[in-house]
């Protein structure tokens, strides 16, 4: 089984990991409410100054070791090897993420089915916000059978892909889905450009309003920059272990950042073109924006709206499933390296854990069961989300920067990075890795918990 990416396979796989469901609602909404292109510029600066820096730290760990996260830290650490290997177990966060993330992608599967049946006139899209809200709430809080079936479909696709290996599974999936996602979004964007709301959407996202940039905008952009590149959960370390030797990983990383930004802005233009076309509320966020508001707006376009709804949800599915796959591979790689498991045996073991956690997430949102799965004021779904996003990933990001910045030989780093970024570029990068990036992560965590 070939377990080495091609250059384009690596770029698309990591871009697939970074491009997720947040691109459909979180990124465009944050841009629109934080000064438009002023926020985009801020995001780019912080992505290059923090996210890019930590990304290269994790990439070095994977590339230099060719091992899973835990084994990589153990292998590269000059001392206290067992302690450093524990840092690699931030990949547990990836399993938590894929558990609840697959449930959300399951909602998308349901809406793909729903949109398809409207084309066949079995159901009809409703223009009423209240009706679409009732449909979504009914799905999440009462429709156990649909939730389990849709989650199971996502689970099977993701784990089957990883079971096929790096080259035949993960790379092939991303080489097909990422260009297809781009084409689908491009077609929808072209149609959106014919709508009267497109101009307002463009102004909403791209006209700089520096008066809206404040302390919270910096924190939002910093958090988005750090975590939109999937750093801190072992995915980048694992993917980088399969990176071809002569790949220019610096330029590859810049391509990945560009793809992530481009798709986020395309999503924003599409979503807000319809929002403004029908004078809807652009401040709606999260599932409410996609599963309620946007469905109502598509319905106003008749049959074409049904086609657009189906296309949009398929695009969302592609964005979600490529991210989910990237979260499974780190622990699979660990079990193969550490215990000499076959890939199938590792997949089965991890699959059992993820499936059980996913079912618990489903039950924690159901009206009849959520009281039994609520702890400390949060349901099980939210606990996994907060534990992975607010604790494990920031910790993993911080430790990757500290490890590479202070515990890896500077000469080894120079030999790896100078050919691709030059002496000056290396000096700037190592300074940011040692001081700027880890401090930035600490600032994010501090204000998150303070808030």
Tab-separated table of C-alpha atoms in Angstrom:
chain	number	residue	atom	x	y	z
A	1	UNK	CA	0.000	0.000	0.000
A	2	UNK	CA	1.513	3.333	-1.102
A	3	UNK	CA	1.513	5.696	1.875
A	4	UNK	CA	3.169	8.743	0.324
A	5	UNK	CA	1.286	11.763	-0.992
A	6	UNK	CA	2.043	13.366	-4.315
A	7	UNK	CA	2.703	17.115	-4.037
A	8	UNK	CA	-0.760	18.046	-5.313
A	9	UNK	CA	-2.267	15.276	-3.185
A	10	UNK	CA	-0.670	16.746	-0.050
A	11	UNK	CA	-1.858	20.267	-0.858
A	12	UNK	CA	-5.418	19.160	-1.557
A	13	UNK	CA	-5.526	16.802	1.448
A	14	UNK	CA	-4.408	19.491	3.886
A	15	UNK	CA	-6.621	22.074	2.178
A	16	UNK	CA	-9.476	19.580	2.556
A	17	UNK	CA	-8.651	19.285	6.240
A	18	UNK	CA	-8.662	23.081	6.642
A	19	UNK	CA	-11.728	23.786	4.484
A	20	UNK	CA	-14.645	22.717	6.623
A	21	UNK	CA	-18.206	23.613	7.477
A	22	UNK	CA	-17.034	26.778	9.214
A	23	UNK	CA	-16.208	28.201	5.776
A	24	UNK	CA	-19.934	28.185	5.024
A	25	UNK	CA	-21.076	30.189	8.032
A	26	UNK	CA	-18.409	31.164	10.551
A	27	UNK	CA	-15.825	32.772	8.276
A	28	UNK	CA	-18.156	34.875	6.081
A	29	UNK	CA	-20.196	36.033	9.074
A	30	UNK	CA	-17.060	37.057	10.967
A	31	UNK	CA	-15.814	38.941	7.906
A	32	UNK	CA	-19.129	40.702	7.411
A	33	UNK	CA	-19.545	41.783	11.031
A	34	UNK	CA	-15.921	42.803	11.641
A	35	UNK	CA	-15.238	45.382	8.987
A	36	UNK	CA	-15.323	43.416	5.729
A	37	UNK	CA	-11.986	43.420	3.932
A	38	UNK	CA	-10.418	45.148	6.951
A	39	UNK	CA	-10.997	41.882	8.828
A	40	UNK	CA	-9.767	39.850	5.834
A	41	UNK	CA	-6.486	41.786	5.875
A	42	UNK	CA	-6.203	41.290	9.629
A	43	UNK	CA	-6.928	37.587	9.229
A	44	UNK	CA	-4.260	37.208	6.512
A	45	UNK	CA	-1.638	38.989	8.628
A	46	UNK	CA	-2.358	36.806	11.658
A	47	UNK	CA	-2.593	33.653	9.540
A	48	UNK	CA	0.908	34.296	8.178
A	49	UNK	CA	2.276	35.506	11.506
A	50	UNK	CA	0.811	32.774	13.719
A	51	UNK	CA	-1.077	30.019	11.887
A	52	UNK	CA	1.529	29.667	9.138
A	53	UNK	CA	4.340	29.620	11.702
A	54	UNK	CA	2.811	26.849	13.832
A	55	UNK	CA	1.756	24.948	10.724
A	56	UNK	CA	5.420	24.811	9.628
A	57	UNK	CA	6.415	23.667	13.126
A	58	UNK	CA	4.021	20.711	12.908
A	59	UNK	CA	5.043	20.050	9.325
A	60	UNK	CA	8.696	19.820	10.407
A	61	UNK	CA	7.829	17.385	13.213
A	62	UNK	CA	6.047	15.074	10.790
A	63	UNK	CA	8.519	15.407	7.927
A	64	UNK	CA	11.630	14.953	10.085
A	65	UNK	CA	10.292	11.930	11.960
A	66	UNK	CA	8.049	10.200	9.384
A	67	UNK	CA	6.058	9.014	12.401
A	68	UNK	CA	2.730	9.529	14.126
A	69	UNK	CA	2.440	12.525	16.528
A	70	UNK	CA	3.262	10.668	19.785
A	71	UNK	CA	6.160	8.727	18.261
A	72	UNK	CA	7.387	11.848	16.440
A	73	UNK	CA	7.770	13.868	19.636
A	74	UNK	CA	9.434	10.902	21.340
A	75	UNK	CA	11.840	10.372	18.453
A	76	UNK	CA	12.829	14.031	18.003
A	77	UNK	CA	12.988	15.156	21.652
A	78	UNK	CA	16.586	15.546	22.864
A	79	UNK	CA	15.541	14.649	26.440
A	80	UNK	CA	12.413	13.928	28.501
A	81	UNK	CA	11.208	11.826	25.593
A	82	UNK	CA	8.259	10.199	27.394
A	83	UNK	CA	6.969	13.560	28.585
A	84	UNK	CA	7.137	15.017	25.083
A	85	UNK	CA	5.449	11.978	23.587
A	86	UNK	CA	2.395	12.806	25.700
A	87	UNK	CA	2.034	16.036	23.714
A	88	UNK	CA	1.449	13.902	20.644
A	89	UNK	CA	-1.689	12.521	22.249
A	90	UNK	CA	-3.434	15.768	21.386
A	91	UNK	CA	-4.465	13.590	18.433
A	92	UNK	CA	-7.186	12.345	20.815
A	93	UNK	CA	-8.750	15.748	20.166
A	94	UNK	CA	-9.053	14.781	16.513
A	95	UNK	CA	-11.130	11.725	17.453
A	96	UNK	CA	-13.409	13.879	19.598
A	97	UNK	CA	-13.828	16.289	16.710
A	98	UNK	CA	-14.655	13.615	14.136
A	99	UNK	CA	-17.225	12.142	16.541
A	100	UNK	CA	-19.433	15.249	16.730
A	101	UNK	CA	-18.399	16.602	13.322
A	102	UNK	CA	-19.749	13.464	11.653
A	103	UNK	CA	-23.096	14.105	13.308
A	104	UNK	CA	-23.207	17.584	11.733
A	105	UNK	CA	-22.236	16.176	8.323
A	106	UNK	CA	-25.075	13.716	8.898
A	107	UNK	CA	-27.465	16.680	9.060
A	108	UNK	CA	-26.144	17.699	5.631
A	109	UNK	CA	-26.782	14.192	4.281
A	110	UNK	CA	-30.382	14.542	5.464
A	111	UNK	CA	-30.733	17.905	3.710
A	112	UNK	CA	-29.217	16.489	0.501
A	113	UNK	CA	-31.977	13.859	0.609
A	114	UNK	CA	-34.554	16.530	1.442
A	115	UNK	CA	-33.429	18.792	-1.436
A	116	UNK	CA	-33.415	15.838	-3.846
A	117	UNK	CA	-36.968	14.833	-2.920
A	118	UNK	CA	-38.149	18.378	-3.580
A	119	UNK	CA	-36.816	18.078	-7.137
A	120	UNK	CA	-38.897	14.903	-7.505
A	121	UNK	CA	-41.856	16.806	-5.989
A	122	UNK	CA	-42.085	14.353	-3.081
A	123	UNK	CA	-41.612	17.302	-0.727
A	124	UNK	CA	-41.430	21.035	-1.300
A	125	UNK	CA	-39.036	23.666	-0.083
A	126	UNK	CA	-40.787	26.149	2.159
A	127	UNK	CA	-40.240	29.891	1.997
A	128	UNK	CA	-41.330	30.234	5.620
A	129	UNK	CA	-38.538	30.652	8.191
A	130	UNK	CA	-40.744	29.187	10.941
A	131	UNK	CA	-41.459	26.020	8.942
A	132	UNK	CA	-37.803	25.461	8.102
A	133	UNK	CA	-36.826	26.091	11.710
A	134	UNK	CA	-39.368	23.498	12.808
A	135	UNK	CA	-37.921	21.021	10.270
A	136	UNK	CA	-34.387	21.517	11.599
A	137	UNK	CA	-35.389	21.355	15.266
A	138	UNK	CA	-37.461	18.251	14.571
A	139	UNK	CA	-34.477	16.575	12.929
A	140	UNK	CA	-32.015	17.371	15.712
A	141	UNK	CA	-34.310	16.866	18.706
A	142	UNK	CA	-36.711	14.077	17.733
A	143	UNK	CA	-35.758	12.217	14.538
A	144	UNK	CA	-33.518	9.511	16.003
A	145	UNK	CA	-33.701	7.115	13.053
A	146	UNK	CA	-32.718	9.776	10.478
A	147	UNK	CA	-29.863	11.026	12.661
A	148	UNK	CA	-28.424	7.538	13.181
A	149	UNK	CA	-28.749	6.536	9.519
A	150	UNK	CA	-27.155	9.764	8.231
A	151	UNK	CA	-24.370	9.647	10.829
A	152	UNK	CA	-23.707	6.015	9.893
A	153	UNK	CA	-23.402	6.920	6.198
A	154	UNK	CA	-20.834	9.614	7.017
A	155	UNK	CA	-19.009	7.276	9.380
A	156	UNK	CA	-18.761	4.550	6.728
A	157	UNK	CA	-17.507	6.897	3.986
A	158	UNK	CA	-14.873	8.500	6.227
A	159	UNK	CA	-13.529	5.262	7.706
A	160	UNK	CA	-13.631	3.401	4.391
A	161	UNK	CA	-11.542	6.213	2.862
A	162	UNK	CA	-8.920	6.007	5.619
A	163	UNK	CA	-8.919	2.205	5.396
A	164	UNK	CA	-7.779	2.527	1.774
A	165	UNK	CA	-4.609	4.299	2.914
A	166	UNK	CA	-2.909	7.613	2.200
A	167	UNK	CA	-2.483	7.289	-1.565
A	168	UNK	CA	-5.492	5.179	-2.561
A	169	UNK	CA	-7.903	6.580	-0.003
A	170	UNK	CA	-7.189	10.035	1.414
A	171	UNK	CA	-5.416	11.472	-1.639
A	172	UNK	CA	-7.930	10.109	-4.153
A	173	UNK	CA	-10.841	11.451	-2.111
A	174	UNK	CA	-9.360	14.947	-1.930
A	175	UNK	CA	-8.128	15.021	-5.531
A	176	UNK	CA	-11.735	14.385	-6.588
A	177	UNK	CA	-13.680	16.306	-3.962
A	178	UNK	CA	-11.645	19.516	-3.629
A	179	UNK	CA	-11.662	20.472	-7.344
A	180	UNK	CA	-15.318	19.389	-7.562
A	181	UNK	CA	-16.140	21.541	-4.533
A	182	UNK	CA	-14.419	24.504	-6.201
A	183	UNK	CA	-16.272	23.980	-9.500
A	184	UNK	CA	-19.640	23.691	-7.750
A	185	UNK	CA	-18.989	26.857	-5.765
A	186	UNK	CA	-17.762	28.656	-8.887
A	187	UNK	CA	-20.971	27.798	-10.756
A	188	UNK	CA	-23.075	28.961	-7.818
A	189	UNK	CA	-20.973	32.120	-7.565
A	190	UNK	CA	-21.541	32.863	-11.263
A	191	UNK	CA	-25.282	32.559	-10.731
A	192	UNK	CA	-25.100	34.670	-7.566
A	193	UNK	CA	-23.364	37.408	-9.557
A	194	UNK	CA	-26.547	37.790	-11.640
A	195	UNK	CA	-28.606	38.602	-8.545
A	196	UNK	CA	-29.249	42.108	-7.261
A	197	UNK	CA	-28.027	41.010	-3.826
A	198	UNK	CA	-24.539	40.233	-5.138
A	199	UNK	CA	-23.438	43.881	-5.007
A	200	UNK	CA	-24.571	44.184	-1.383
A	201	UNK	CA	-22.849	40.879	-0.537
A	202	UNK	CA	-19.642	42.112	-2.160
A	203	UNK	CA	-19.760	45.353	-0.179
A	204	UNK	CA	-20.620	43.443	2.994
A	205	UNK	CA	-17.546	41.208	2.641
A	206	UNK	CA	-14.975	43.374	0.868
A	207	UNK	CA	-15.543	47.054	1.613
A	208	UNK	CA	-13.198	47.907	4.502
A	209	UNK	CA	-14.772	49.488	7.532
A	210	UNK	CA	-11.949	50.031	9.991
A	211	UNK	CA	-14.349	51.473	12.554
A	212	UNK	CA	-15.597	47.918	13.183
A	213	UNK	CA	-12.097	46.633	14.001
A	214	UNK	CA	-11.736	46.372	17.762
A	215	UNK	CA	-10.192	44.211	20.448
A	216	UNK	CA	-12.664	41.391	19.765
A	217	UNK	CA	-11.874	41.516	16.039
A	218	UNK	CA	-8.199	40.822	16.751
A	219	UNK	CA	-9.072	37.893	18.989
A	220	UNK	CA	-11.552	36.499	16.455
A	221	UNK	CA	-9.049	36.784	13.602
A	222	UNK	CA	-6.285	35.290	15.731
A	223	UNK	CA	-8.424	32.334	16.767
A	224	UNK	CA	-9.577	31.769	13.205
A	225	UNK	CA	-6.002	32.000	11.916
A	226	UNK	CA	-4.732	29.456	14.433
A	227	UNK	CA	-7.452	26.887	14.063
A	228	UNK	CA	-8.547	27.172	10.417
A	229	UNK	CA	-5.381	25.289	9.416
A	230	UNK	CA	-6.225	22.219	11.545
A	231	UNK	CA	-3.183	22.719	13.753
A	232	UNK	CA	-2.985	21.270	17.258
A	233	UNK	CA	-4.755	17.942	16.677
A	234	UNK	CA	-2.052	15.871	14.980
A	235	UNK	CA	-3.467	15.994	11.446
A	236	UNK	CA	-0.691	18.142	9.973
A	237	UNK	CA	2.056	16.105	11.669
A	238	UNK	CA	0.509	12.904	10.331
A	239	UNK	CA	-0.028	14.157	6.791
A	240	UNK	CA	3.484	15.641	6.716
A	241	UNK	CA	4.958	12.239	7.588
A	242	UNK	CA	3.798	11.146	4.123
A	243	UNK	CA	5.127	14.245	2.338
A	244	UNK	CA	7.434	13.577	-0.658
A	245	UNK	CA	11.070	14.392	0.123
A	246	UNK	CA	11.635	17.164	-2.431
A	247	UNK	CA	8.373	19.030	-1.924
A	248	UNK	CA	8.655	22.791	-1.404
A	249	UNK	CA	6.578	22.713	1.764
A	250	UNK	CA	6.702	26.488	2.280
A	251	UNK	CA	5.041	27.258	-1.046
A	252	UNK	CA	2.685	24.303	-0.502
A	253	UNK	CA	1.573	25.818	2.807
A	254	UNK	CA	0.932	29.180	1.148
A	255	UNK	CA	-1.206	27.423	-1.487
A	256	UNK	CA	-3.194	25.762	1.304
A	257	UNK	CA	-3.779	29.106	3.047
A	258	UNK	CA	-4.852	30.664	-0.255
A	259	UNK	CA	-7.314	27.843	-1.017
A	260	UNK	CA	-8.817	28.075	2.471
A	261	UNK	CA	-9.252	31.838	2.192
A	262	UNK	CA	-10.610	31.675	-1.370
A	263	UNK	CA	-13.258	29.069	-0.582
A	264	UNK	CA	-14.322	30.948	2.548
A	265	UNK	CA	-14.849	34.144	0.546
A	266	UNK	CA	-16.641	32.285	-2.272
A	267	UNK	CA	-18.970	30.718	0.289
A	268	UNK	CA	-19.560	34.152	1.778
A	269	UNK	CA	-20.449	35.756	-1.547
A	270	UNK	CA	-22.859	32.940	-2.395
A	271	UNK	CA	-24.600	32.859	0.976
A	272	UNK	CA	-24.924	36.611	1.427
A	273	UNK	CA	-25.998	37.237	-2.181
A	274	UNK	CA	-29.158	35.298	-1.380
A	275	UNK	CA	-29.446	36.834	2.087
A	276	UNK	CA	-29.449	40.367	0.657
A	277	UNK	CA	-31.468	39.421	-2.428
A	278	UNK	CA	-34.440	38.672	-0.196
A	279	UNK	CA	-33.678	41.192	2.585
A	280	UNK	CA	-33.022	38.475	5.156
A	281	UNK	CA	-30.974	38.839	8.341
A	282	UNK	CA	-27.211	38.729	7.597
A	283	UNK	CA	-26.366	38.415	11.300
A	284	UNK	CA	-27.723	34.852	11.523
A	285	UNK	CA	-24.927	32.419	12.268
A	286	UNK	CA	-24.176	28.715	12.412
A	287	UNK	CA	-26.786	26.088	11.523
A	288	UNK	CA	-29.522	28.744	11.559
A	289	UNK	CA	-27.937	30.479	8.582
A	290	UNK	CA	-27.581	27.339	6.453
A	291	UNK	CA	-30.385	25.002	7.465
A	292	UNK	CA	-33.093	27.602	8.070
A	293	UNK	CA	-32.486	30.997	6.430
A	294	UNK	CA	-30.823	29.800	3.243
A	295	UNK	CA	-33.390	27.039	2.643
A	296	UNK	CA	-36.148	29.651	2.839
A	297	UNK	CA	-34.358	31.846	0.300
A	298	UNK	CA	-33.677	29.005	-2.131
A	299	UNK	CA	-37.388	28.131	-2.020
A	300	UNK	CA	-38.250	31.565	-3.409
A	301	UNK	CA	-36.405	30.688	-6.632
A	302	UNK	CA	-38.712	27.799	-7.489
A	303	UNK	CA	-37.245	24.819	-9.328
A	304	UNK	CA	-33.877	26.532	-9.781
A	305	UNK	CA	-33.771	27.047	-6.028
A	306	UNK	CA	-34.167	23.301	-5.530
A	307	UNK	CA	-31.185	22.652	-7.804
A	308	UNK	CA	-29.137	25.289	-5.988
A	309	UNK	CA	-30.077	23.813	-2.597
A	310	UNK	CA	-29.007	20.327	-3.692
A	311	UNK	CA	-25.741	21.644	-5.161
A	312	UNK	CA	-24.975	23.721	-2.077
A	313	UNK	CA	-25.498	20.871	0.370
A	314	UNK	CA	-23.409	18.477	-1.740
A	315	UNK	CA	-20.636	21.096	-1.698
A	316	UNK	CA	-20.974	21.340	2.089
A	317	UNK	CA	-20.766	17.563	2.350
A	318	UNK	CA	-17.532	17.543	0.335
A	319	UNK	CA	-16.061	20.253	2.584
A	320	UNK	CA	-17.085	18.363	5.716
A	321	UNK	CA	-16.045	14.832	4.771
A	322	UNK	CA	-12.509	15.842	3.722
A	323	UNK	CA	-12.057	17.456	7.141
A	324	UNK	CA	-13.443	14.406	8.933
A	325	UNK	CA	-11.048	12.057	7.148
A	326	UNK	CA	-8.044	14.123	8.257
A	327	UNK	CA	-9.068	13.675	11.889
A	328	UNK	CA	-9.093	9.875	11.743
A	329	UNK	CA	-5.658	9.230	10.233
A	330	UNK	CA	-3.433	10.432	13.162
A	331	UNK	CA	-4.552	7.762	15.642
A	332	UNK	CA	-4.671	5.089	12.930
A	333	UNK	CA	-1.062	5.920	12.081
A	334	UNK	CA	-0.146	5.737	15.790
A	335	UNK	CA	-1.627	2.263	16.281
A	336	UNK	CA	0.129	1.009	13.148
A	337	UNK	CA	3.509	2.397	14.239
A	338	UNK	CA	3.342	1.678	17.953
A	339	UNK	CA	1.577	-1.685	18.099
A	340	UNK	CA	2.150	-2.979	14.583
A	341	UNK	CA	-1.592	-3.107	13.962
A	342	UNK	CA	-2.823	-3.675	10.456
A	343	UNK	CA	-4.616	-0.641	9.026
A	344	UNK	CA	-7.933	-2.505	9.116
A	345	UNK	CA	-7.508	-3.526	12.770
A	346	UNK	CA	-6.659	0.050	13.733
A	347	UNK	CA	-9.667	1.341	11.785
A	348	UNK	CA	-12.023	-1.094	13.517
A	349	UNK	CA	-10.772	-0.214	17.008
A	350	UNK	CA	-10.948	3.540	16.441
A	351	UNK	CA	-14.236	3.178	14.594
A	352	UNK	CA	-15.890	1.557	17.616
A	353	UNK	CA	-14.819	4.463	19.842
A	354	UNK	CA	-15.876	7.166	17.355
A	355	UNK	CA	-19.215	5.507	16.614
A	356	UNK	CA	-20.099	5.257	20.313
A	357	UNK	CA	-19.107	8.884	20.923
A	358	UNK	CA	-21.102	9.969	17.884
A	359	UNK	CA	-24.197	8.142	19.108
A	360	UNK	CA	-23.834	9.821	22.493
A	361	UNK	CA	-23.678	13.195	20.717
A	362	UNK	CA	-26.881	12.347	18.859
A	363	UNK	CA	-28.707	11.254	22.016
A	364	UNK	CA	-27.499	14.340	23.883
A	365	UNK	CA	-29.473	16.559	21.484
A	366	UNK	CA	-32.667	14.475	21.564
A	367	UNK	CA	-35.479	15.872	23.688
A	368	UNK	CA	-36.083	12.593	25.529
A	369	UNK	CA	-32.458	11.887	26.422
A	370	UNK	CA	-30.516	15.151	26.641
A	371	UNK	CA	-31.148	15.630	30.363
A	372	UNK	CA	-29.225	12.405	31.044
A	373	UNK	CA	-26.303	13.513	28.887
A	374	UNK	CA	-25.892	17.045	30.216
A	375	UNK	CA	-22.964	17.776	32.521
A	376	UNK	CA	-21.806	21.107	33.968
A	377	UNK	CA	-24.531	22.882	31.996
A	378	UNK	CA	-23.397	21.453	28.625
A	379	UNK	CA	-24.674	18.497	26.680
A	380	UNK	CA	-22.272	15.762	25.578
A	381	UNK	CA	-22.022	17.243	22.065
A	382	UNK	CA	-20.898	20.648	23.402
A	383	UNK	CA	-18.485	19.047	25.880
A	384	UNK	CA	-16.598	17.307	23.062
A	385	UNK	CA	-16.596	20.528	21.033
A	386	UNK	CA	-15.267	22.665	23.893
A	387	UNK	CA	-12.724	20.092	25.072
A	388	UNK	CA	-11.212	19.708	21.596
A	389	UNK	CA	-11.464	23.303	20.323
A	390	UNK	CA	-10.754	25.278	23.492
A	391	UNK	CA	-8.297	23.026	25.347
A	392	UNK	CA	-6.659	20.249	23.322
A	393	UNK	CA	-6.003	22.090	20.037
A	394	UNK	CA	-4.627	25.272	21.650
A	395	UNK	CA	-2.389	23.133	23.875
A	396	UNK	CA	-1.148	21.137	20.885
A	397	UNK	CA	-0.475	24.305	18.874
A	398	UNK	CA	1.384	25.972	21.752
A	399	UNK	CA	3.557	22.933	22.462
A	400	UNK	CA	4.435	22.407	18.779
A	401	UNK	CA	5.791	25.965	18.587
A	402	UNK	CA	7.723	25.628	21.844
A	403	UNK	CA	9.113	22.206	20.906
A	404	UNK	CA	10.411	23.230	17.493
A	405	UNK	CA	11.463	26.715	18.576
A	406	UNK	CA	13.483	25.715	21.642
A	407	UNK	CA	14.142	21.964	21.637
A	408	UNK	CA	15.098	21.171	18.045
A	409	UNK	CA	18.653	21.895	16.910
A	410	UNK	CA	18.770	25.244	15.162
A	411	UNK	CA	21.203	23.811	12.643
A	412	UNK	CA	18.772	21.020	11.743
A	413	UNK	CA	16.029	23.584	11.287
A	414	UNK	CA	18.237	25.750	9.082
A	415	UNK	CA	19.096	22.828	6.849
A	416	UNK	CA	15.400	22.106	6.405
A	417	UNK	CA	13.986	25.624	6.024
A	418	UNK	CA	16.703	27.888	4.570
A	419	UNK	CA	16.583	26.299	1.071
A	420	UNK	CA	12.905	27.268	0.850
A	421	UNK	CA	12.758	30.608	2.686
A	422	UNK	CA	16.322	31.963	2.767
A	423	UNK	CA	18.419	33.063	5.772
A	424	UNK	CA	16.346	36.160	6.534
A	425	UNK	CA	13.068	34.298	6.172
A	426	UNK	CA	14.340	31.613	8.530
A	427	UNK	CA	15.407	34.147	11.178
A	428	UNK	CA	11.982	35.795	11.075
A	429	UNK	CA	10.184	32.433	11.208
A	430	UNK	CA	12.200	31.058	14.149
A	431	UNK	CA	11.624	34.288	16.118
A	432	UNK	CA	7.884	34.015	15.539
A	433	UNK	CA	7.927	30.306	16.416
A	434	UNK	CA	9.709	30.956	19.705
A	435	UNK	CA	7.896	34.037	20.899
A	436	UNK	CA	5.065	35.498	18.805
A	437	UNK	CA	3.042	32.348	17.952
A	438	UNK	CA	2.978	30.714	21.414
A	439	UNK	CA	2.159	34.029	23.108
A	440	UNK	CA	-0.660	34.563	20.593
A	441	UNK	CA	-2.146	31.149	21.425
A	442	UNK	CA	-1.973	31.924	25.157
A	443	UNK	CA	-3.743	35.241	24.549
A	444	UNK	CA	-6.552	33.475	22.657
A	445	UNK	CA	-7.039	30.888	25.394
A	446	UNK	CA	-6.917	33.482	28.169
A	447	UNK	CA	-9.589	35.718	26.664
A	448	UNK	CA	-11.759	32.750	25.655
A	449	UNK	CA	-11.953	31.513	29.220
A	450	UNK	CA	-12.120	35.027	30.652
A	451	UNK	CA	-15.084	35.751	28.374
